[in-house]
CSV table of C-alpha atoms and ligand atoms in Angstrom, one decimal:
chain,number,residue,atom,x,y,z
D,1,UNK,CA,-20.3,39.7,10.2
D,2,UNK,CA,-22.9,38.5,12.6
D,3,UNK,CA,-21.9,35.8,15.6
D,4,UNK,CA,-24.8,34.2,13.5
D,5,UNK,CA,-23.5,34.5,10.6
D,6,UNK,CA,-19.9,33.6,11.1
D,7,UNK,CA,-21.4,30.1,12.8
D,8,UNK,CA,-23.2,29.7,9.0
D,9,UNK,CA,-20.4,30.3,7.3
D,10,UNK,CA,-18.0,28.3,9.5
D,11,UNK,CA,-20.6,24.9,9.2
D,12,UNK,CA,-20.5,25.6,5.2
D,13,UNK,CA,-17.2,25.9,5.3
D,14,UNK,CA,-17.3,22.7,7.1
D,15,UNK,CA,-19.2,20.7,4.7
D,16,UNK,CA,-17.5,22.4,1.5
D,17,UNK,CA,-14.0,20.2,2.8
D,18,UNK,CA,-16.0,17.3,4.3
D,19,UNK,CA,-15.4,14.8,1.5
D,20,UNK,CA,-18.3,12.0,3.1
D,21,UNK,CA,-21.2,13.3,1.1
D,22,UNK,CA,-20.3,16.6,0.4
D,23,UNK,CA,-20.6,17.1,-3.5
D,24,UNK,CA,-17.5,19.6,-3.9
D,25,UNK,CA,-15.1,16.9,-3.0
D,26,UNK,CA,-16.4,15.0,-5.9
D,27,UNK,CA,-13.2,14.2,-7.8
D,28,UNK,CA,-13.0,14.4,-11.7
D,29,UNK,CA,-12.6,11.7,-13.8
D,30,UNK,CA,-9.8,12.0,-16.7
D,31,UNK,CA,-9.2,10.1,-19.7
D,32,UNK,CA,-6.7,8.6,-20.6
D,33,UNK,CA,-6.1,5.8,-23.4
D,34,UNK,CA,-10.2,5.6,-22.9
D,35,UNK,CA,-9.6,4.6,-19.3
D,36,UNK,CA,-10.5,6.1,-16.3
D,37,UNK,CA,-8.4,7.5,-14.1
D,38,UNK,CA,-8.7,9.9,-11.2
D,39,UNK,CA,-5.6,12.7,-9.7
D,40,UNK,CA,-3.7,11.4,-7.0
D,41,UNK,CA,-3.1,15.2,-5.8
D,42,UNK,CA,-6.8,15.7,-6.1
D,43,UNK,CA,-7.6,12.2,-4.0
D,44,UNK,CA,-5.2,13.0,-1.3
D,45,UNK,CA,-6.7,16.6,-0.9
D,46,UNK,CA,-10.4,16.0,-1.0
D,47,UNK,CA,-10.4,12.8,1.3
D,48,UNK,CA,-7.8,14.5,3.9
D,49,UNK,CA,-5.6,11.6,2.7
D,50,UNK,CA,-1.3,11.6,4.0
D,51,UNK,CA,1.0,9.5,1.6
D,52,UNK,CA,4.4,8.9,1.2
D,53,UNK,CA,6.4,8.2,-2.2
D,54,UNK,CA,10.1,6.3,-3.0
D,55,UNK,CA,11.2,7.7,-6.3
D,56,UNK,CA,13.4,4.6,-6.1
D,57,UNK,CA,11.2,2.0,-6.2
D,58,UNK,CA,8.2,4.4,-7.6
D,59,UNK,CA,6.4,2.8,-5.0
D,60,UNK,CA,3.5,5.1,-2.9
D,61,UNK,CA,1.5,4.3,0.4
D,62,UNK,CA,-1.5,6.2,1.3
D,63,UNK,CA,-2.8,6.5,4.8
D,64,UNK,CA,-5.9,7.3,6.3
D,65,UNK,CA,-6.9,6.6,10.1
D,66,UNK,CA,-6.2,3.0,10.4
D,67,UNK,CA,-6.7,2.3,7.1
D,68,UNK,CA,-3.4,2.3,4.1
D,69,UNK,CA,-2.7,1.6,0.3
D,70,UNK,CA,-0.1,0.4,-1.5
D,71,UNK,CA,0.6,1.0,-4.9
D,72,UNK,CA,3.3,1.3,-7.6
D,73,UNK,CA,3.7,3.4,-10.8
D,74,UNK,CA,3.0,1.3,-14.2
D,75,UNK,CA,1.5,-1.6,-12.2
D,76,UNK,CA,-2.3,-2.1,-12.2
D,77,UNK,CA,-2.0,-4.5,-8.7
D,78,UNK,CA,-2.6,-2.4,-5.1
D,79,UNK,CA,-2.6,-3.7,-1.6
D,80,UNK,CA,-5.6,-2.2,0.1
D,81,UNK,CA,-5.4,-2.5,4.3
D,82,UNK,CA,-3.4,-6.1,3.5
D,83,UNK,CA,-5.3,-7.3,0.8
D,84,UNK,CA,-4.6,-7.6,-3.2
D,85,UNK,CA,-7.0,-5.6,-5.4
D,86,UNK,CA,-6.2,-6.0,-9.2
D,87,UNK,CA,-7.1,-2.6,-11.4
D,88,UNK,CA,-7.6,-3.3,-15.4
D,89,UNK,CA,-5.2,-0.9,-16.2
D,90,UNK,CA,-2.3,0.5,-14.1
D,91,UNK,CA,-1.1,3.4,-12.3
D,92,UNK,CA,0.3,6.2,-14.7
D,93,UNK,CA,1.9,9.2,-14.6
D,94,UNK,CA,1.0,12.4,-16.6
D,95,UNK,CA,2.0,15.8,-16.6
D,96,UNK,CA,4.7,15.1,-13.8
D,97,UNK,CA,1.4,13.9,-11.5
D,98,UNK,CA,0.1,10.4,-10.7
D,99,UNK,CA,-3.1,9.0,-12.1
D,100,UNK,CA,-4.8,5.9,-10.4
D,101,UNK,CA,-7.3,4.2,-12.4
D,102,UNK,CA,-11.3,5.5,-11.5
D,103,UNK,CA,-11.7,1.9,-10.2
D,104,UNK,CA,-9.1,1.6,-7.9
D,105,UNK,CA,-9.2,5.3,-6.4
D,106,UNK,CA,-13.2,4.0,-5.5
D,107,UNK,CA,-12.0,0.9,-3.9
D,108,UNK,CA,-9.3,2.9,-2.0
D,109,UNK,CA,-12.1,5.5,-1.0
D,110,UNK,CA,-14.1,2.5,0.5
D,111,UNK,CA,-11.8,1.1,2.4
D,112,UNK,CA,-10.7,4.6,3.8
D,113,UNK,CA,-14.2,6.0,4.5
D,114,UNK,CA,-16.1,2.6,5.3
D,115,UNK,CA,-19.5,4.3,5.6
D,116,UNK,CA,-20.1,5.5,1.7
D,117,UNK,CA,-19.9,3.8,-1.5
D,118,UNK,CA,-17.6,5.1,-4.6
D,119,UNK,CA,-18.3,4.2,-8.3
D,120,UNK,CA,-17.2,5.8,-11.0
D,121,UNK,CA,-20.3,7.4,-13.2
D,122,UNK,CA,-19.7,10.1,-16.0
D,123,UNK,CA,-17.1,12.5,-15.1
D,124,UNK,CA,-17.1,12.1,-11.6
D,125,UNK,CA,-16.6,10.0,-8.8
D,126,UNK,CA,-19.9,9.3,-7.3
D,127,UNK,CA,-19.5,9.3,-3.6
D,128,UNK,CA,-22.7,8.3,-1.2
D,129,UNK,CA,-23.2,8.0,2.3
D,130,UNK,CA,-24.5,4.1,2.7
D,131,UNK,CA,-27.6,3.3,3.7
D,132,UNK,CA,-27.9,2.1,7.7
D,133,UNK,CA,-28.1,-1.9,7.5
D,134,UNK,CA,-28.9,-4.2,9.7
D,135,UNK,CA,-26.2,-6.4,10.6
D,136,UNK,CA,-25.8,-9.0,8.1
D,137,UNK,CA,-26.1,-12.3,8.5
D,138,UNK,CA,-23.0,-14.8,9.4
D,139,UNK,CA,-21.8,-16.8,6.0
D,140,UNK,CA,-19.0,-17.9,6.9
D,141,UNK,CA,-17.1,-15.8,4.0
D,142,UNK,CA,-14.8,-13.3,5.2
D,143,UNK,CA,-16.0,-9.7,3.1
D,144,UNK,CA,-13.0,-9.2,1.5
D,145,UNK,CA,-11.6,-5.4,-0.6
D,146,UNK,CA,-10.0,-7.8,-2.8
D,147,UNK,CA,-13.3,-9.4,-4.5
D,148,UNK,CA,-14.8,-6.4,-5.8
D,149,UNK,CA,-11.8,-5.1,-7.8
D,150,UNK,CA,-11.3,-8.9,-8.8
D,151,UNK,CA,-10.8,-8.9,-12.6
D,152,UNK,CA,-12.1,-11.8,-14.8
D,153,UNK,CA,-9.5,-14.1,-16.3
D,154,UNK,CA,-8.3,-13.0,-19.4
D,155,UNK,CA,-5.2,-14.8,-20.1
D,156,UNK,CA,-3.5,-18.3,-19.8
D,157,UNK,CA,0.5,-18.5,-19.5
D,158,UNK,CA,1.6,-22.3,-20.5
D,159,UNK,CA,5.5,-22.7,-19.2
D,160,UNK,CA,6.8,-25.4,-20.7
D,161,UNK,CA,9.6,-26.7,-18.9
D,162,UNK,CA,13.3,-26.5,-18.9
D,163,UNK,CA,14.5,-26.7,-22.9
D,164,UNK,CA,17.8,-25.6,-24.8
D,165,UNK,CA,21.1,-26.8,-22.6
D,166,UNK,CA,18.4,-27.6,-20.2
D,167,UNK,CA,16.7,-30.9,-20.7
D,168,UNK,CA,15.5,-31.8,-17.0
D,169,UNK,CA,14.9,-34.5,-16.1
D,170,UNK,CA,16.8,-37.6,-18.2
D,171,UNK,CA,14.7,-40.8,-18.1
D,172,UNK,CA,15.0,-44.5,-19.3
D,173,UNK,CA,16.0,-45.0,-23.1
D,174,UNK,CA,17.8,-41.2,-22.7
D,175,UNK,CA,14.2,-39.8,-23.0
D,176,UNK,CA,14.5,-35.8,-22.3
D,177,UNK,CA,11.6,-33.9,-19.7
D,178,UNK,CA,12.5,-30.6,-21.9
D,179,UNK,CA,11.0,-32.3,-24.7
D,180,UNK,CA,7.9,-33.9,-23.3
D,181,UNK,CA,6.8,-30.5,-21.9
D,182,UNK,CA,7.1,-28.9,-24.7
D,183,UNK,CA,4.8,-31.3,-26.7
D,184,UNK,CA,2.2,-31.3,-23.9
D,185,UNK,CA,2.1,-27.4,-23.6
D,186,UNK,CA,1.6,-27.4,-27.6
D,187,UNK,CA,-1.5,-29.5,-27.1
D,188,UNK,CA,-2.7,-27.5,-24.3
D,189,UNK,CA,-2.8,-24.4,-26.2
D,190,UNK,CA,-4.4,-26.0,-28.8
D,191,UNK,CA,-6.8,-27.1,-26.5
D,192,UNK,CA,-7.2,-24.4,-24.7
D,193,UNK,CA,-7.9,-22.0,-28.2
D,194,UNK,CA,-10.7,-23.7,-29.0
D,195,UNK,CA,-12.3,-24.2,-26.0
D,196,UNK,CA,-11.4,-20.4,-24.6
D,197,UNK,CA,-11.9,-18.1,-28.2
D,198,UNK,CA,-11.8,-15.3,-26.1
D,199,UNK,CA,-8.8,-15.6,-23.5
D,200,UNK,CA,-5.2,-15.1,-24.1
D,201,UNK,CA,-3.2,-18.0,-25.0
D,202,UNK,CA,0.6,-17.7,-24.3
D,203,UNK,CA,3.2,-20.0,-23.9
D,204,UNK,CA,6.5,-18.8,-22.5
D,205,UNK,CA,8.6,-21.0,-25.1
D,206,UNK,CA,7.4,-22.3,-28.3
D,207,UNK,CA,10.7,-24.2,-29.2
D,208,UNK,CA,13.3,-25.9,-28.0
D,209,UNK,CA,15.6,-22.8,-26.2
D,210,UNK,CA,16.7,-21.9,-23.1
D,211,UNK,CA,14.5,-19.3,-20.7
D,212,UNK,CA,15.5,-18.4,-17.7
D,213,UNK,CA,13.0,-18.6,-14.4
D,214,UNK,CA,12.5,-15.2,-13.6
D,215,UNK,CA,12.0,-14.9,-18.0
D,216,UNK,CA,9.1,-16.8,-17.4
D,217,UNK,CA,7.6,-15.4,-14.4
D,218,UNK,CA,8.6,-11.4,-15.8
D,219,UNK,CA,7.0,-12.5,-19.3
D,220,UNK,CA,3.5,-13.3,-17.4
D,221,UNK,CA,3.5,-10.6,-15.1
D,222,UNK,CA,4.2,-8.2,-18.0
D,223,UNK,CA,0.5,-9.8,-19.4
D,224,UNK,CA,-1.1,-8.5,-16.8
D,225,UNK,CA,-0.4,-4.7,-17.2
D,226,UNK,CA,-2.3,-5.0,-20.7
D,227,UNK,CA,-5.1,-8.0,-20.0
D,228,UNK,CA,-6.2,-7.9,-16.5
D,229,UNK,CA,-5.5,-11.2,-14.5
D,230,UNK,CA,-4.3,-14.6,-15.7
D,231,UNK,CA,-3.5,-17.9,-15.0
D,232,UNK,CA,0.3,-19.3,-14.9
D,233,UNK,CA,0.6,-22.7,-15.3
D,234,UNK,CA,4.5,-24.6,-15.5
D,235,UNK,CA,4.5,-27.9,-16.9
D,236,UNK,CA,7.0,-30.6,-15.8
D,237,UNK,CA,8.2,-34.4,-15.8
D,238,UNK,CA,9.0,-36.1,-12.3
D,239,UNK,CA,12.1,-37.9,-11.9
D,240,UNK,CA,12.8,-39.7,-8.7
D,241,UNK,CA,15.7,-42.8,-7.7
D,242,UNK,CA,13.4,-45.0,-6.9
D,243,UNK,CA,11.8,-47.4,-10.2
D,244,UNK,CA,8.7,-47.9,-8.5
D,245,UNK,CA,7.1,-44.2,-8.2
D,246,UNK,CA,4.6,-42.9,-10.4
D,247,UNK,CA,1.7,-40.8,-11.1
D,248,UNK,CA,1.1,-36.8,-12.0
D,249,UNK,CA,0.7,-34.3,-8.5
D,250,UNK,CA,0.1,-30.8,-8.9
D,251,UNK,CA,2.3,-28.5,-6.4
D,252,UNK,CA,1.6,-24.8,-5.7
D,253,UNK,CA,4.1,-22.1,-4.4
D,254,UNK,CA,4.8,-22.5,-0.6
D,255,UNK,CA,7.6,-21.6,1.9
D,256,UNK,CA,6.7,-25.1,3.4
D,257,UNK,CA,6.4,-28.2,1.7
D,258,UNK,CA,3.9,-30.7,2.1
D,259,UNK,CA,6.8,-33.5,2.3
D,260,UNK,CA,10.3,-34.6,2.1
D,261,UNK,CA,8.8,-35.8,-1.7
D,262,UNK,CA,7.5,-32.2,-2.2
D,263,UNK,CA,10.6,-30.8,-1.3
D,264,UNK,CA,13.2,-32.4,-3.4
D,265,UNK,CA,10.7,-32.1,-6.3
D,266,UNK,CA,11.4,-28.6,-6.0
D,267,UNK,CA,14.9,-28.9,-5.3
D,268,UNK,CA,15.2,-31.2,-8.7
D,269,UNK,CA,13.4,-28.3,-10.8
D,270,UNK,CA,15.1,-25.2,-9.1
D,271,UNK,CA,18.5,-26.9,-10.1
D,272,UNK,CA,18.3,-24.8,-13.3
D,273,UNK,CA,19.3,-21.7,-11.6
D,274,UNK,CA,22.8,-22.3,-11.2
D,275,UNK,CA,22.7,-22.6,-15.6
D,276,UNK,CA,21.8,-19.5,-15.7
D,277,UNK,CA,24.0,-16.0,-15.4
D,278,UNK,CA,23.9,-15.5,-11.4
D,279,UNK,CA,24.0,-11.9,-11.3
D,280,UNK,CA,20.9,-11.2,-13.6
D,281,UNK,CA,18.9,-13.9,-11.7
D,282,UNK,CA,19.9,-13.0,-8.4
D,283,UNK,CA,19.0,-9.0,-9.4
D,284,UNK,CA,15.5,-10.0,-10.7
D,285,UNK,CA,13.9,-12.7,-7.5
D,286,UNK,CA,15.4,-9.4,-5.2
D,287,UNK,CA,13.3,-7.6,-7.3
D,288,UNK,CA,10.4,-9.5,-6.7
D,289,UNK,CA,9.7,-7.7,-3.4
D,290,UNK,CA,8.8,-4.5,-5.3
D,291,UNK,CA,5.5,-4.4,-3.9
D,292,UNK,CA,4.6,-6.3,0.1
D,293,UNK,CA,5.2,-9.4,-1.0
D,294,UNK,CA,3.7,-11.3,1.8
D,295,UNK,CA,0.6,-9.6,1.0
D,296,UNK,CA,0.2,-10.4,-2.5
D,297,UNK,CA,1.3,-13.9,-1.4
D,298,UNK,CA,-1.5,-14.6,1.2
D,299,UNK,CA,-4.2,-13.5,-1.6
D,300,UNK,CA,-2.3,-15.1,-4.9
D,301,UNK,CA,-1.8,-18.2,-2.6
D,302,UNK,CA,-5.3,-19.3,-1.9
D,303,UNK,CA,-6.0,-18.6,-5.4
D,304,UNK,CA,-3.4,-20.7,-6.8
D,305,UNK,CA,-4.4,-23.4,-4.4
D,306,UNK,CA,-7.7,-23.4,-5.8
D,307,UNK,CA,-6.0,-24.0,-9.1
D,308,UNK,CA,-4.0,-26.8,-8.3
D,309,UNK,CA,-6.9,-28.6,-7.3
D,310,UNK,CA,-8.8,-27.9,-10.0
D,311,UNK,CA,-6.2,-29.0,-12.6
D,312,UNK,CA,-5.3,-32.4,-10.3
D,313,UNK,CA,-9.2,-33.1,-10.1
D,314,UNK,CA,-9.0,-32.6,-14.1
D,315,UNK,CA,-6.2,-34.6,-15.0
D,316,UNK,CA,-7.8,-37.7,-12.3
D,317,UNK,CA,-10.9,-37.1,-14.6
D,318,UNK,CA,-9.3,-37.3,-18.1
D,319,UNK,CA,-6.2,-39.1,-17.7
D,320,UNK,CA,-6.9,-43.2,-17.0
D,321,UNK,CA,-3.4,-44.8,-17.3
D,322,UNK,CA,-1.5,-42.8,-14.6
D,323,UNK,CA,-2.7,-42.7,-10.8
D,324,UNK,CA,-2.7,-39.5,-9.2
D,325,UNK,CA,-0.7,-38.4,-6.3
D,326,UNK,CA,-2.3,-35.2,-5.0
D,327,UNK,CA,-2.1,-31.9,-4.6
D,328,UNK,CA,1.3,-30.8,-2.9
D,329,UNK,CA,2.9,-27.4,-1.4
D,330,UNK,CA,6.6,-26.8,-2.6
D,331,UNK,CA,9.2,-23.7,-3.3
D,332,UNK,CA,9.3,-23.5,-7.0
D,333,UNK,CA,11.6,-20.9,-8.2
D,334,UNK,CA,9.2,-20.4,-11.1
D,335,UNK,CA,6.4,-19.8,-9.2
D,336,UNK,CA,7.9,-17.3,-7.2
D,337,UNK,CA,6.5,-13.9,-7.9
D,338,UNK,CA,4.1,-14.5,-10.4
D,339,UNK,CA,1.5,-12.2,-9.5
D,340,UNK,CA,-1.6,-14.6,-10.2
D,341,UNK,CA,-2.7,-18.1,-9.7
D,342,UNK,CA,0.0,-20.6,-10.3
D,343,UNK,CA,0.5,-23.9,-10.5
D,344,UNK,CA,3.2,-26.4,-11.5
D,345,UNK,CA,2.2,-29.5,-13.0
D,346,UNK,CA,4.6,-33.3,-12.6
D,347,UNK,CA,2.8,-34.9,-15.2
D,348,UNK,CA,4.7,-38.7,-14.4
D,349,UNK,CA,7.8,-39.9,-13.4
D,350,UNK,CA,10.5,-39.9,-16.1
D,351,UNK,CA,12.0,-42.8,-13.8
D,352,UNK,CA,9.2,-45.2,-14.0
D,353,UNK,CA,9.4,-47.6,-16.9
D,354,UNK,CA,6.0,-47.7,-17.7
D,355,UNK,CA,5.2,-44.6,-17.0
D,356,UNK,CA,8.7,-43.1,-19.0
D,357,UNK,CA,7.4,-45.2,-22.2
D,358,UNK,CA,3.4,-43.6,-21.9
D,359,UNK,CA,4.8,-40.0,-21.3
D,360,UNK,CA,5.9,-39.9,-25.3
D,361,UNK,CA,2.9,-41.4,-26.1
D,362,UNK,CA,0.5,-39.1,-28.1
D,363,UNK,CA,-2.9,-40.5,-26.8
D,364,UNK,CA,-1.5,-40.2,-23.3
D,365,UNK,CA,0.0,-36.5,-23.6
D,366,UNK,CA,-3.6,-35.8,-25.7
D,367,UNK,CA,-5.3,-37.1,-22.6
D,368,UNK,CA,-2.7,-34.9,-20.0
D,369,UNK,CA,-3.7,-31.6,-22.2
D,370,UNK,CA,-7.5,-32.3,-21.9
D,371,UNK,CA,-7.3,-32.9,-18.2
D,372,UNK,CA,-5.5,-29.9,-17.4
D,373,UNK,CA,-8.2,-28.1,-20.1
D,374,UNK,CA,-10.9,-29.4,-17.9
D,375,UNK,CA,-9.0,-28.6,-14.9
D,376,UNK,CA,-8.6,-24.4,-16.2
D,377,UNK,CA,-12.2,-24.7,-16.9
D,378,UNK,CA,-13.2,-25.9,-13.7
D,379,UNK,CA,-11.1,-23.2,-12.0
D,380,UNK,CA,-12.3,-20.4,-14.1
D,381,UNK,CA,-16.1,-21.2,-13.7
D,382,UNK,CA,-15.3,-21.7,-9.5
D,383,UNK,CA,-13.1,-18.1,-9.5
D,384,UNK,CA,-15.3,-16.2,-11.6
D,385,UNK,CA,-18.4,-16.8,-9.5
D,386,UNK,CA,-16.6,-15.6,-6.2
D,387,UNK,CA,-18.8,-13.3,-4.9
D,388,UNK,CA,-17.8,-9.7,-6.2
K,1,ZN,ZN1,11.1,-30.0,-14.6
């Protein structure tokens, strides 16, 4: 061989590994229950990829330059360089190797190789060098990984509060919050049926029986492997010593509550823990940190803030003979881990007589149901038209 010719065949050698743009590296797109999916083996080789893999937690990180994913085997949720990206369907194994779905392994290509664009098309991963652009104008947005592989609600989880040997909150005339919540969620999904034909209605009890927390959180995370994202929404009755405070807030999950209110609201709902069997509880929130949990809580969190607001602004629209008291932070057990917006809902205060004696009341909780409707709506329309 030639000097010549060994330079020639050293530069196609070159550009026969070079993934960026070079059309060997193209990875195959398999099947699998109609979806998707793409070789893990195949996406670490072709895009010079290193990853590590705990057979424990089944949990794998990928690493590229500065750039690293997260993901875990039977979930469709990833954390790509610190942000949440949602696939439709999850990370499976077959034949002893890993499959990611098509979508995600594009997403993960992006983010590792910022100068193409991945898509999946046919039997093949369609990678292409990006076109030079001028630098784009200042929106204020920050671009985000997370907002292309964003998936369109699907499904609504109503929690009904507390029920079986726990009736929450106990108000004047030995009025039960178990039982209130229950009747309000029932109207919501009614509600929500026939104004949503095509989402997911689920409610996380449908009678009067004892769930535990991490039940509830589990049963609407487990909705997500099948149906994409959700929306997780815990309704509850207030309860306070003093007579004279009323009105409906809306509280999302946060390490630091708004208030000393805020706060004992969630102490007064986390109570229920100590009902249920310790060891089985304790086991599952230690669970919860299967995947970086801060991550997915910076992304989830801003999302379920969004809904909050949404649902309070519904309610203030709908309901006309309770006042509203805001939108609050708080550390609800319940709303720990669930891996999609969530909110928790005081309707009224148990506590208040006036309010106590409206809270059974059928026109009321009717009006309570279509706020929160309008509220899911509102959110829904505002989420959906992030930009992608
Ligand atoms: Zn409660």
């Amino acid at each position: 061989m030639t000097k010549a010719r060994i330079g020639i065949f050293i530069v196609s050698l070159f550009i026969s590994i070079c993934p960026v743009g070079g059309r060997d590296a193209q990875l195959k797109i398999q099947t699998i229950d109609g979806n998707g999916y793409v070789s893990l083996e195949e996406l670490i080789r072709s895009y010079r990829i290193e990853s590590s893999f705990d057979i424990i937690t089944q949990k794998g990180k990928l690493f590229h330059k500065s750039h690293y994913a997260v993901y875990t085997v039977s979930f469709s949720l990833f954390v790509i360089d610190g942000l949440l990206y949602r696939s439709e369907t999850p990370v499976v194994r077959r034949q002893g190797g890993i499959m990611i779905p098509c979508r995600a392994a594009s997403a993960i290509i992006e983010a590792f190789y910022p100068d193409v664009s991945a898509r999946c098309s046919g039997s093949l991963v369609q990678v292409d060098k990006k076109p030079e652009v001028k630098e784009p104008a200042k929106t204020g947005k920050t671009p985000a990984v997370i907002q292309r592989g964003k998936d369109r609600i699907r499904f609504i989880v109503i929690d009904a509060g507390h029920g079986g040997k726990d009736p929450g909150a106990v108000g004047i005339g030995g009025v039960h919050e178990k039982e209130i919540t229950l009747s309000v969620a029932r109207r919501l999904e009614k509600e929500l049926a026939a104004r949503f034909p095509s989402l997911r209605i689920v409610m996380t009890r449908k009678k009067d029986v004892f769930i535990e927390l991490s039940r509830r959180t589990d049963l609407a995370n487990e909705m997500i492997a099948g149906n994409g994202n959700g929306l997780f929404i815990s309704i509850h009755v207030n309860a306070t010593l003093s007579p004279i405070i009323s009105g409906y807030e809306t509280y999302y999950l946060s390490q630091n509550p708004s208030n000393d209110d805020a706060r004992s609201t969630a102490a007064l709902e986390n109570n229920v823990v100590v009902l249920e069997d310790e060891s089985k509880g304790k086991k599952l929130y230690d669970d919860i940190d299967y995947i970086e949990a801060m991550m997915l809580t910076t992304q989830i969190q801003k999302e379920s803030m969004m809904l909050a607001e949404s649902l309070q602004g519904g309610l203030s629209g709908r309901v006309k003979s309770s006042k509203s008291r805001g939108v609050k932070r708080a550390d609800f057990f319940v709303l720990r881990g669930v891996l999609m917006p969530a909110a928790l809902v005081e309707i009224g205060f148990i506590t208040h007589k006036k309010e106590s004696k409206i809270l059974g009341n059928a026109s009321h909780q009717n009006s309570i149901a279509s706020g929160l409707a309008q509220g899911i709506a509102d959110f829904i329309r505002k989420y959906n038209s992030l930009p992608q």
